[in-house]
JSON list of C-alpha atoms in Angstrom, two decimals:
[
{"chain": "A", "resi": 144, "resn": "UNK", "atom": "CA", "xyz": [206.51, 67.60, -7.95]},
{"chain": "A", "resi": 145, "resn": "UNK", "atom": "CA", "xyz": [204.85, 70.22, -6.73]},
{"chain": "A", "resi": 146, "resn": "UNK", "atom": "CA", "xyz": [200.67, 69.97, -5.49]},
{"chain": "A", "resi": 147, "resn": "UNK", "atom": "CA", "xyz": [198.17, 72.63, -5.70]},
{"chain": "A", "resi": 148, "resn": "UNK", "atom": "CA", "xyz": [198.30, 72.57, -1.88]},
{"chain": "A", "resi": 149, "resn": "UNK", "atom": "CA", "xyz": [201.94, 73.81, -2.20]},
{"chain": "A", "resi": 150, "resn": "UNK", "atom": "CA", "xyz": [201.36, 76.28, -4.84]},
{"chain": "A", "resi": 151, "resn": "UNK", "atom": "CA", "xyz": [198.52, 77.59, -2.62]},
{"chain": "A", "resi": 152, "resn": "UNK", "atom": "CA", "xyz": [201.02, 77.80, 0.42]},
{"chain": "A", "resi": 153, "resn": "UNK", "atom": "CA", "xyz": [203.86, 79.85, -1.96]},
{"chain": "A", "resi": 154, "resn": "UNK", "atom": "CA", "xyz": [201.04, 82.18, -3.08]},
{"chain": "A", "resi": 155, "resn": "UNK", "atom": "CA", "xyz": [200.01, 83.07, 0.31]},
{"chain": "A", "resi": 156, "resn": "UNK", "atom": "CA", "xyz": [203.52, 83.93, 1.27]},
{"chain": "A", "resi": 157, "resn": "UNK", "atom": "CA", "xyz": [204.42, 85.60, -1.68]},
{"chain": "A", "resi": 158, "resn": "UNK", "atom": "CA", "xyz": [200.97, 87.75, -0.76]},
{"chain": "A", "resi": 159, "resn": "UNK", "atom": "CA", "xyz": [202.79, 88.95, 2.61]},
{"chain": "A", "resi": 160, "resn": "UNK", "atom": "CA", "xyz": [205.63, 90.68, 0.83]},
{"chain": "A", "resi": 161, "resn": "UNK", "atom": "CA", "xyz": [204.82, 94.41, 1.44]},
{"chain": "A", "resi": 162, "resn": "UNK", "atom": "CA", "xyz": [207.10, 95.36, -1.87]},
{"chain": "A", "resi": 163, "resn": "UNK", "atom": "CA", "xyz": [204.86, 95.18, -4.77]},
{"chain": "A", "resi": 164, "resn": "UNK", "atom": "CA", "xyz": [207.26, 94.99, -7.62]},
{"chain": "A", "resi": 165, "resn": "UNK", "atom": "CA", "xyz": [208.96, 92.33, -5.76]},
{"chain": "A", "resi": 166, "resn": "UNK", "atom": "CA", "xyz": [205.55, 90.63, -5.20]},
{"chain": "A", "resi": 167, "resn": "UNK", "atom": "CA", "xyz": [204.74, 90.73, -8.37]},
{"chain": "A", "resi": 168, "resn": "UNK", "atom": "CA", "xyz": [207.80, 89.44, -9.75]},
{"chain": "A", "resi": 169, "resn": "UNK", "atom": "CA", "xyz": [207.46, 86.68, -7.40]},
{"chain": "A", "resi": 170, "resn": "UNK", "atom": "CA", "xyz": [203.73, 85.89, -8.66]},
{"chain": "A", "resi": 171, "resn": "UNK", "atom": "CA", "xyz": [205.21, 85.75, -12.19]},
{"chain": "A", "resi": 172, "resn": "UNK", "atom": "CA", "xyz": [207.67, 83.61, -11.32]},
{"chain": "A", "resi": 173, "resn": "UNK", "atom": "CA", "xyz": [205.05, 81.35, -9.62]},
{"chain": "A", "resi": 174, "resn": "UNK", "atom": "CA", "xyz": [202.54, 81.70, -12.40]},
{"chain": "A", "resi": 175, "resn": "UNK", "atom": "CA", "xyz": [205.91, 80.23, -14.93]},
{"chain": "A", "resi": 176, "resn": "UNK", "atom": "CA", "xyz": [206.44, 77.51, -12.45]},
{"chain": "A", "resi": 177, "resn": "UNK", "atom": "CA", "xyz": [202.46, 76.47, -12.49]},
{"chain": "A", "resi": 178, "resn": "UNK", "atom": "CA", "xyz": [202.38, 76.92, -16.26]},
{"chain": "A", "resi": 179, "resn": "UNK", "atom": "CA", "xyz": [205.75, 73.86, -16.50]},
{"chain": "A", "resi": 180, "resn": "UNK", "atom": "CA", "xyz": [204.47, 71.88, -13.32]},
{"chain": "A", "resi": 181, "resn": "UNK", "atom": "CA", "xyz": [201.16, 71.38, -13.97]},
{"chain": "A", "resi": 182, "resn": "UNK", "atom": "CA", "xyz": [200.86, 72.20, -18.00]},
{"chain": "A", "resi": 183, "resn": "UNK", "atom": "CA", "xyz": [198.52, 74.97, -18.31]},
{"chain": "A", "resi": 184, "resn": "UNK", "atom": "CA", "xyz": [197.73, 75.46, -21.67]},
{"chain": "A", "resi": 185, "resn": "UNK", "atom": "CA", "xyz": [198.97, 79.05, -23.05]},
{"chain": "A", "resi": 186, "resn": "UNK", "atom": "CA", "xyz": [195.76, 79.44, -24.70]},
{"chain": "A", "resi": 187, "resn": "UNK", "atom": "CA", "xyz": [192.28, 79.31, -22.91]},
{"chain": "A", "resi": 188, "resn": "UNK", "atom": "CA", "xyz": [191.13, 75.41, -23.01]},
{"chain": "A", "resi": 189, "resn": "UNK", "atom": "CA", "xyz": [188.00, 75.21, -21.53]},
{"chain": "A", "resi": 190, "resn": "UNK", "atom": "CA", "xyz": [187.94, 71.38, -21.79]},
{"chain": "A", "resi": 191, "resn": "UNK", "atom": "CA", "xyz": [191.41, 71.45, -19.72]},
{"chain": "A", "resi": 192, "resn": "UNK", "atom": "CA", "xyz": [189.92, 73.96, -17.61]},
{"chain": "A", "resi": 193, "resn": "UNK", "atom": "CA", "xyz": [186.65, 71.66, -16.78]},
{"chain": "A", "resi": 194, "resn": "UNK", "atom": "CA", "xyz": [189.15, 68.93, -15.80]},
{"chain": "A", "resi": 195, "resn": "UNK", "atom": "CA", "xyz": [191.35, 70.89, -13.54]},
{"chain": "A", "resi": 196, "resn": "UNK", "atom": "CA", "xyz": [189.26, 73.40, -11.74]},
{"chain": "A", "resi": 197, "resn": "UNK", "atom": "CA", "xyz": [191.17, 73.68, -8.84]},
{"chain": "A", "resi": 198, "resn": "UNK", "atom": "CA", "xyz": [194.59, 74.25, -10.72]},
{"chain": "A", "resi": 199, "resn": "UNK", "atom": "CA", "xyz": [192.94, 77.01, -12.72]},
{"chain": "A", "resi": 200, "resn": "UNK", "atom": "CA", "xyz": [190.94, 78.85, -9.99]},
{"chain": "A", "resi": 201, "resn": "UNK", "atom": "CA", "xyz": [194.17, 79.24, -8.13]},
{"chain": "A", "resi": 202, "resn": "UNK", "atom": "CA", "xyz": [196.28, 80.42, -11.63]},
{"chain": "A", "resi": 203, "resn": "UNK", "atom": "CA", "xyz": [193.78, 82.96, -11.93]},
{"chain": "A", "resi": 204, "resn": "UNK", "atom": "CA", "xyz": [193.81, 84.20, -8.37]},
{"chain": "A", "resi": 205, "resn": "UNK", "atom": "CA", "xyz": [197.84, 84.37, -8.73]},
{"chain": "A", "resi": 206, "resn": "UNK", "atom": "CA", "xyz": [197.37, 86.43, -11.47]},
{"chain": "A", "resi": 207, "resn": "UNK", "atom": "CA", "xyz": [194.59, 88.81, -10.46]},
{"chain": "A", "resi": 208, "resn": "UNK", "atom": "CA", "xyz": [197.07, 89.21, -7.49]},
{"chain": "A", "resi": 209, "resn": "UNK", "atom": "CA", "xyz": [199.39, 91.27, -9.59]},
{"chain": "A", "resi": 210, "resn": "UNK", "atom": "CA", "xyz": [199.33, 94.98, -9.53]},
{"chain": "A", "resi": 211, "resn": "UNK", "atom": "CA", "xyz": [201.17, 95.25, -12.87]}
]
């Protein structure tokens, strides 16, 4: 199973992609992968977030990096 450090490494590598459209697709795929591996709730769950601050911080970073 991937760790948060592994996901962060993937995220940083994706950010280097100069193609905005491809980068957004890759970021969305990374978010989906994180949702499955880390079991991020579909709806905001403050209790889960309090128990997993590093995971949710990275997830939000990835989400905010998309241009859409």
